[in-house]
Coordinates of C-alpha atoms and ligand atoms in Angstrom, one line a residue:
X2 CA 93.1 228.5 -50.0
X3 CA 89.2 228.4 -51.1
X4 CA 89.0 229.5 -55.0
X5 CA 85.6 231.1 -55.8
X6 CA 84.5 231.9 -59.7
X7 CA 81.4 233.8 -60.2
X8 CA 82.0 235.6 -56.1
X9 CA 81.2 239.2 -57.5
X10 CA 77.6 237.7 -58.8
X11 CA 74.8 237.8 -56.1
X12 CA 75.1 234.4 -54.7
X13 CA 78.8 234.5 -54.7
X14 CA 79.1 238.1 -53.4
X15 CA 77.1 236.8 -50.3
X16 CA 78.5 234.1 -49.9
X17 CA 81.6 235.7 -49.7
X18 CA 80.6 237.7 -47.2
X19 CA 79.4 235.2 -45.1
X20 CA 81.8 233.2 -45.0
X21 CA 84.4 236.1 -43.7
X22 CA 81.6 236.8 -41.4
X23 CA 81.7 232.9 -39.7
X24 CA 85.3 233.8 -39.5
X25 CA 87.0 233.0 -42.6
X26 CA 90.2 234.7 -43.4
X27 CA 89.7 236.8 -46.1
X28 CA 93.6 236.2 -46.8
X29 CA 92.4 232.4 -47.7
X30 CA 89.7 233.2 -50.3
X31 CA 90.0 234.1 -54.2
X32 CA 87.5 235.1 -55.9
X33 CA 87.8 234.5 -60.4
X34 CA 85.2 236.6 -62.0
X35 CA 85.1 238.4 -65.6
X36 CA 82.9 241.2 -64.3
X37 CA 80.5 240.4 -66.9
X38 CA 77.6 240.7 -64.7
X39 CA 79.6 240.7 -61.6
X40 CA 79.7 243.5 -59.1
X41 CA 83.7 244.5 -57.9
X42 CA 82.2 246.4 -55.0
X43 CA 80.5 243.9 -53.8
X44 CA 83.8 242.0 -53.2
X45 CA 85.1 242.8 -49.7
X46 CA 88.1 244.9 -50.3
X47 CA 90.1 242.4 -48.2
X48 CA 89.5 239.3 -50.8
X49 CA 91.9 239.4 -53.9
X50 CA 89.9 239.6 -56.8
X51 CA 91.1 238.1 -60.0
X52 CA 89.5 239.4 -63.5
X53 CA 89.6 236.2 -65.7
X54 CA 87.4 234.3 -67.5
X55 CA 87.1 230.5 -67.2
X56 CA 86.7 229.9 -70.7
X57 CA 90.1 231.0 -71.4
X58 CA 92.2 228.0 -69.7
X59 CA 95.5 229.7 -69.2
X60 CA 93.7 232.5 -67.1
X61 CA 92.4 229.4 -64.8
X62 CA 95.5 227.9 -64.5
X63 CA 97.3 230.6 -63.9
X64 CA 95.5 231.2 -60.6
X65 CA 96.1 227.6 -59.7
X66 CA 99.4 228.0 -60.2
X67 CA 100.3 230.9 -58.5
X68 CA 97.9 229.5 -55.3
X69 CA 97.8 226.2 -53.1
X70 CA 94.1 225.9 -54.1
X71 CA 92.7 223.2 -51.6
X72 CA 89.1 224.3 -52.7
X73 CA 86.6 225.6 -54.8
X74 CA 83.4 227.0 -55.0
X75 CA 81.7 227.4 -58.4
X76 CA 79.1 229.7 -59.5
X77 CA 80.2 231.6 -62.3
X78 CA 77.7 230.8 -65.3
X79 CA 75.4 232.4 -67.7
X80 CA 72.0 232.1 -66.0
X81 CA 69.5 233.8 -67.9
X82 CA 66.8 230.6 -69.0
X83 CA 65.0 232.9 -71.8
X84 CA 68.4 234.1 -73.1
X85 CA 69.5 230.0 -73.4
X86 CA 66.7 229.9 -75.6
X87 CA 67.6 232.4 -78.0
X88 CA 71.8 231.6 -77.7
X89 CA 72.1 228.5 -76.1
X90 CA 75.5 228.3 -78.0
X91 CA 76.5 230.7 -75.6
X92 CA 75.7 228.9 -72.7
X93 CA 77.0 225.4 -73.6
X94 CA 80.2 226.9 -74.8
X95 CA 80.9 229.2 -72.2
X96 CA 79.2 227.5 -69.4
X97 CA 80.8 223.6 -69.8
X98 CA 83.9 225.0 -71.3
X99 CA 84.3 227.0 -67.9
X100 CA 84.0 224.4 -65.7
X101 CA 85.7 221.6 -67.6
X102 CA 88.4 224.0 -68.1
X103 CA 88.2 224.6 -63.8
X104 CA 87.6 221.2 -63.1
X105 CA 91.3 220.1 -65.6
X106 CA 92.9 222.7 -63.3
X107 CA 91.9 220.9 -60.3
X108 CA 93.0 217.9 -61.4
X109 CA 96.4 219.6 -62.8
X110 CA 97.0 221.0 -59.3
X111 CA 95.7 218.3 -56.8
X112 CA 92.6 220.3 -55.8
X113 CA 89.8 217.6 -54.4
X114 CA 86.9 219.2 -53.3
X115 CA 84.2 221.5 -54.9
X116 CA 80.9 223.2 -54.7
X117 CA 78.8 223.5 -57.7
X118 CA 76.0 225.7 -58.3
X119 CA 73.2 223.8 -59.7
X120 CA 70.1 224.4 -60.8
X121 CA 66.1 223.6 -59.7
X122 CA 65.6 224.0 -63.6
X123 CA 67.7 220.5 -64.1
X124 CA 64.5 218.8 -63.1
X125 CA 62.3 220.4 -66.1
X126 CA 58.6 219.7 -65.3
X127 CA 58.9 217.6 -62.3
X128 CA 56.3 214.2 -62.5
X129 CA 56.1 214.6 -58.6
X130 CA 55.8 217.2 -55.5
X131 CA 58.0 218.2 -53.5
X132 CA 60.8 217.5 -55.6
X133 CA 63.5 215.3 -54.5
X134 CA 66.5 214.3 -55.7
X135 CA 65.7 211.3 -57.3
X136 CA 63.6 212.9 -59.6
X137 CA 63.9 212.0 -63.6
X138 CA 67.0 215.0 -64.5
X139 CA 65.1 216.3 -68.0
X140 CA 65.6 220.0 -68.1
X141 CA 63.5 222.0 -70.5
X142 CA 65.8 224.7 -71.7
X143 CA 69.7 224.6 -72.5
X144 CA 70.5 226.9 -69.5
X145 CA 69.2 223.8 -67.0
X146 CA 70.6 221.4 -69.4
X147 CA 74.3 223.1 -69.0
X148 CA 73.8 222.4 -65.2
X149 CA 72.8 219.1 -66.0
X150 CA 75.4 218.0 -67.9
X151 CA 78.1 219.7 -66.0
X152 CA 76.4 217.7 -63.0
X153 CA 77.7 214.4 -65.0
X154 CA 80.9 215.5 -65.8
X155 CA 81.4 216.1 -62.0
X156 CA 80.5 212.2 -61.7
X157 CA 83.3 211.7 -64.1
X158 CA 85.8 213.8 -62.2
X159 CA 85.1 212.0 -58.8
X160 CA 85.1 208.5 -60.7
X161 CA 88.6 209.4 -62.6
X162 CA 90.4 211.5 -60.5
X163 CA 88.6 211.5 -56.8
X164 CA 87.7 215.1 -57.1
X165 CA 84.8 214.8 -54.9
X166 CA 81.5 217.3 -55.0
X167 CA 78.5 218.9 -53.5
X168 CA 76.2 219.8 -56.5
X169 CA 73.7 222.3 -54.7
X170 CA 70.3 222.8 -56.8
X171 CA 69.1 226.0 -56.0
X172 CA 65.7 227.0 -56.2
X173 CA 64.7 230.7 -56.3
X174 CA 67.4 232.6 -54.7
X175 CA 66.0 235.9 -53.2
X176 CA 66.3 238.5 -50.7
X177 CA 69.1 240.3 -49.9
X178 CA 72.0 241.0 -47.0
X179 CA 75.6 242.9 -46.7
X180 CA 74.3 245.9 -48.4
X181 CA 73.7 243.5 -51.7
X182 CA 70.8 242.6 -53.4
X183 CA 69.2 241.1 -56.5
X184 CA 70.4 243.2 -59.8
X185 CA 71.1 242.0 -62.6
X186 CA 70.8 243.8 -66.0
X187 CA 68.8 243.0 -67.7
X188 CA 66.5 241.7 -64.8
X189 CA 64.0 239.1 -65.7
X190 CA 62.9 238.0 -61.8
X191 CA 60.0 238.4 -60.4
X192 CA 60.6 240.1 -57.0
X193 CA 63.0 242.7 -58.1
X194 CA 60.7 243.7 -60.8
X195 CA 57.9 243.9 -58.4
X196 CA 59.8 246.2 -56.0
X197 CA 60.3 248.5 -59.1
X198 CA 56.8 249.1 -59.7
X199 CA 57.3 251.1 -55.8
X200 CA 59.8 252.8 -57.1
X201 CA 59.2 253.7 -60.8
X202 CA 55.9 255.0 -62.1
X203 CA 56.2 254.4 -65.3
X204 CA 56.9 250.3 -65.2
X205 CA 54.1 248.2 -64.7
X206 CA 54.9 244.3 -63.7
X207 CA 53.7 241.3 -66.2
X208 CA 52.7 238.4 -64.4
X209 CA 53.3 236.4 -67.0
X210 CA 50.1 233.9 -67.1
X211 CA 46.9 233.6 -64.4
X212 CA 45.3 230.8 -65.6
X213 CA 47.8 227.8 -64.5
X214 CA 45.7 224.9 -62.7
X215 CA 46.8 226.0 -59.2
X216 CA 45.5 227.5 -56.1
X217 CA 45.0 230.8 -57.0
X218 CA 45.6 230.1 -60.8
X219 CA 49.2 232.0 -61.0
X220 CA 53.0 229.9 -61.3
X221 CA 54.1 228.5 -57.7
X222 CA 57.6 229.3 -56.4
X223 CA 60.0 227.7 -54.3
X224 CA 62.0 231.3 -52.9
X225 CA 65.4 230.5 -50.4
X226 CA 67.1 233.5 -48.8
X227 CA 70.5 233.6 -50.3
X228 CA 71.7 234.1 -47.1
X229 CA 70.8 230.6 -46.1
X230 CA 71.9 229.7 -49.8
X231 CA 75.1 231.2 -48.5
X232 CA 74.9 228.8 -45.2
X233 CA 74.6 225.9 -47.2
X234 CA 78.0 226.5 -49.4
X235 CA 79.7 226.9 -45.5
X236 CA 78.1 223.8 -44.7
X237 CA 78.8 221.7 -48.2
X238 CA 82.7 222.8 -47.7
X239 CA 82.5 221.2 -43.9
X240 CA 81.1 218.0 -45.8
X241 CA 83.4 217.7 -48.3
X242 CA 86.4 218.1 -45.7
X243 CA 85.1 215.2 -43.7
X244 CA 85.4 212.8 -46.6
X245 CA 81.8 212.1 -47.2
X246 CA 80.8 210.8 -50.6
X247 CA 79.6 213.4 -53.7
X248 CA 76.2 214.6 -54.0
X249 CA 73.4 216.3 -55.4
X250 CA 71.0 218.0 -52.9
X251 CA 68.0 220.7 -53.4
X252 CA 68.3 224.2 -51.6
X253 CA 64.9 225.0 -50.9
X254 CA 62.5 225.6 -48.4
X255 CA 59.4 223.4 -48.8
X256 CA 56.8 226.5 -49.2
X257 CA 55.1 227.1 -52.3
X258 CA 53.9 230.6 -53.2
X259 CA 52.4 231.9 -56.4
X260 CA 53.4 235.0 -58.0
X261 CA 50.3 236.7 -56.6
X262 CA 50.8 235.8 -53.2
X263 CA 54.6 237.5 -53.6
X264 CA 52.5 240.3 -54.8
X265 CA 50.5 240.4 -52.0
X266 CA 53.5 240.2 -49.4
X267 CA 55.3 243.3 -51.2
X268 CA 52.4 245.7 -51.2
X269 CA 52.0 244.6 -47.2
X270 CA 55.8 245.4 -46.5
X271 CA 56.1 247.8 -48.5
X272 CA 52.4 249.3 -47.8
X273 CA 52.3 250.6 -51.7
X274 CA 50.1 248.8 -54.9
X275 CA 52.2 246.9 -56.8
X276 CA 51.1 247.7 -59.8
X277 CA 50.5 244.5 -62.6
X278 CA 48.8 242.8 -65.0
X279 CA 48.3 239.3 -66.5
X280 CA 49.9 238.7 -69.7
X281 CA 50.6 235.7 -71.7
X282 CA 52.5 232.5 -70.3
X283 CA 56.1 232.8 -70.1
X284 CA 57.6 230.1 -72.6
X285 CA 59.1 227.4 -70.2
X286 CA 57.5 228.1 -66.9
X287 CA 57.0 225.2 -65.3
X288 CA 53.5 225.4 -63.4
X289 CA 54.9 224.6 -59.3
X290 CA 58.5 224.1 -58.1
X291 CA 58.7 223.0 -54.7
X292 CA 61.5 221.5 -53.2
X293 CA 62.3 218.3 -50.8
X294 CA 65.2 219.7 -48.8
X295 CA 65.5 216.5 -46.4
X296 CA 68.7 215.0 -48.3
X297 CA 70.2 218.5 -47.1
X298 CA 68.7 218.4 -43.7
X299 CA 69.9 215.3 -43.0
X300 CA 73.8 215.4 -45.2
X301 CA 74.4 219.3 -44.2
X302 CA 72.1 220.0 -41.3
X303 CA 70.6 222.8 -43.3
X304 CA 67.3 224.5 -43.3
X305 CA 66.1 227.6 -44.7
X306 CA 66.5 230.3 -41.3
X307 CA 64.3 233.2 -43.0
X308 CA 60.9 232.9 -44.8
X309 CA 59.8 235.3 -47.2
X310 CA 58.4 237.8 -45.3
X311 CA 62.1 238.6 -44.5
X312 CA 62.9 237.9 -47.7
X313 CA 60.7 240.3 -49.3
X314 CA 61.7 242.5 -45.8
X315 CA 65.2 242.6 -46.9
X316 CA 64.8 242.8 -50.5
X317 CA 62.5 246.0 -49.8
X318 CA 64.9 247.3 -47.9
X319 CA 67.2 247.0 -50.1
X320 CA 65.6 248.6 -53.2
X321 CA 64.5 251.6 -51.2
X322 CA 68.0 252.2 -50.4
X323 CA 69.2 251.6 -53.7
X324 CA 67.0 253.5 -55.6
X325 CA 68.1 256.9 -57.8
X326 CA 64.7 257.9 -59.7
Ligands
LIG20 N1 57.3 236.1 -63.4 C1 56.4 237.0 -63.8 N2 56.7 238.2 -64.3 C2 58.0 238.6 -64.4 C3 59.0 237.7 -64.0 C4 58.7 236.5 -63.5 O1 55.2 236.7 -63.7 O2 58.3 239.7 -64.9 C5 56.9 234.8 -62.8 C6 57.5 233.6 -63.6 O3 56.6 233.3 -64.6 C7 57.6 232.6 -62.5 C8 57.9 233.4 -61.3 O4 57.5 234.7 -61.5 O5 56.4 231.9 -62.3 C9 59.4 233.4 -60.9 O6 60.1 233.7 -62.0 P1 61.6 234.1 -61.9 O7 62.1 234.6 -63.3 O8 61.9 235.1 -60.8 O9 62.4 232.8 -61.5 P2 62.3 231.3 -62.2 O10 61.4 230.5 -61.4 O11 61.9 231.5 -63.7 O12 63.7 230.8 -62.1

């Protein structure tokens, strides 16, 4: 049985969904989720989902109890960066509570093997591009720190107890697929907040800073499809099965593009202005994240399938079909 907390959030929902589509039984899979943010009806109706939260431990090892749990895939987190500035109590005691309180259930139960959503923001400003794995971990605000630390705790759970792990650092998950895209409320990313612009009159997008020392003078982006994010969670569960050792890899697809190239691409999908000006800095932005993705190439066989023409494609899509105004 696969156990997976946070699979009504957007990552998790498609992941979900992709794995039923490679043929999982939806009979096999659990998803744990407190709704906070989550989306129920983006949960195939076939999955049981479980309303719980993973800071309460009980709720956790209830599930564990009640299920042969083999494996796990973990994404549920707070994830907002500007919000961990403001409460980052909230995010080291909900987000290292929750997944010391999952990873004392595996270990209660037997339960060996897990996928962890990391973060590209465990890296802080990196001294060196593409980034690869063994770059110095130094994350610049507490959300990227929980990941970090949680990251270490995982070392400790394979050292003690053998659970053994696939830390997978995102970098900017995008697009969308199954009928679900990026929403979350509040939204603070940039290409959903672009695609409102098509869709709202009144909203006007703030690209926060044009003067960083890069191509074109705006912030460079790493942006995966989540539905090859989603490929890669298939793929880290195959890994783990055969035995290999824990690790840390980046999810990302070695292309750089600044926030006014995404601009750019939008208004030629979407054929409409996008419309925007250039505000202050955003506190915290590092100037370029680009990923190394050859540790994941070569461990998981994995590289991006879709570049971001269909990912703005799809999130367009989206939108348009999702929009009430
Ligand atoms: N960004 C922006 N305006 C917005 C939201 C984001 O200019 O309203 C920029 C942000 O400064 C960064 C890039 O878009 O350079 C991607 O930001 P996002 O919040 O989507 O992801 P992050 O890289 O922070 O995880």
């Amino acid at each position: 049985m696969l156990l997976i907390t946070g699979g009504a959030g957007y990552i998790g929902s498609h992941t979900v969904h992709y794995l039923i589509n490679l043929g999982y039984n939806p009979n096999d899979i659990i998803v744990f989720d407190n709704l906070q943010y989550g989306h129920p009806e983006n949960v195939p109706a076939t999955v049981t989902l479980i309303r719980g939260d993973l800071t309460n431990r009980a709720e956790i090892e209830e599930v564990f109890s009640a299920n042969a749990i083999d494996e796990v895939i973990h994404f549920a987190a707070y994830a907002y960066v500007g919000e961990s500035m403001t409460n980052p109590y909230k995010y080291f005691s909900s987000n290292i509570t929750g997944g010391l309180n999952l990873l004392e259930a595996m270990k209660d139960y037997g339960c060996k093997r897990i996928v962890f959503s990391s973060s590209c923001s465990v890296y802080g400003i990196p001294k060196k591009l593409p980034i690869t794995e063994d770059e110095e971990i130094n994350p610049i605000n507490p959300y990227g720190e929980t990941k970090a630390i949680l990251e270490k705790i995982l070392r400790w759970y394979d050292n003690i107890f053998g659970i053994k792990y696939v830390s997978l650092r995102y970098f900017n998950a995008s697009g969308a697929g199954f009928d679900i895209g990026e929403s979350h409320d509040p939204e603070t990313h940039l290409i959903p907040l672009a695609m409102r612009t098509l869709f709202d009159s009144r909203y006007k997008l703030q690209v926060f800073g044009g003067d960083y020392h890069t191509r074109d003078g705006f912030c460079i982006r790493d942006y995966v499809h989540v539905l090859d994010l989603a490929d890669a969670h298939f793929r880290a569960l195959n890994y783990l099965r055969t035995g290999d050792q824990s690790i840390a890899l980046n999810l990302g697809s070695e292309q750089g593009i600044s926030v006014r190239e995404i601009i750019g691409i939008i208004e030629q999908v979407s054929g409409k202005p996008v419309r925007f000006e250039v505000t202050e800095r955003r506190m915290g932005d590092p100037q370029e994240l680009v990923a190394s993705s050859i540790l994941a190439a070569d461990c998981l066989g994995w590289k991006p399938q879709r570049d971001i023409y269909e990912i703005i494609k799809s999130a367009y899509q989206w939108h348009k079909s999702t929009y009430r105004g």
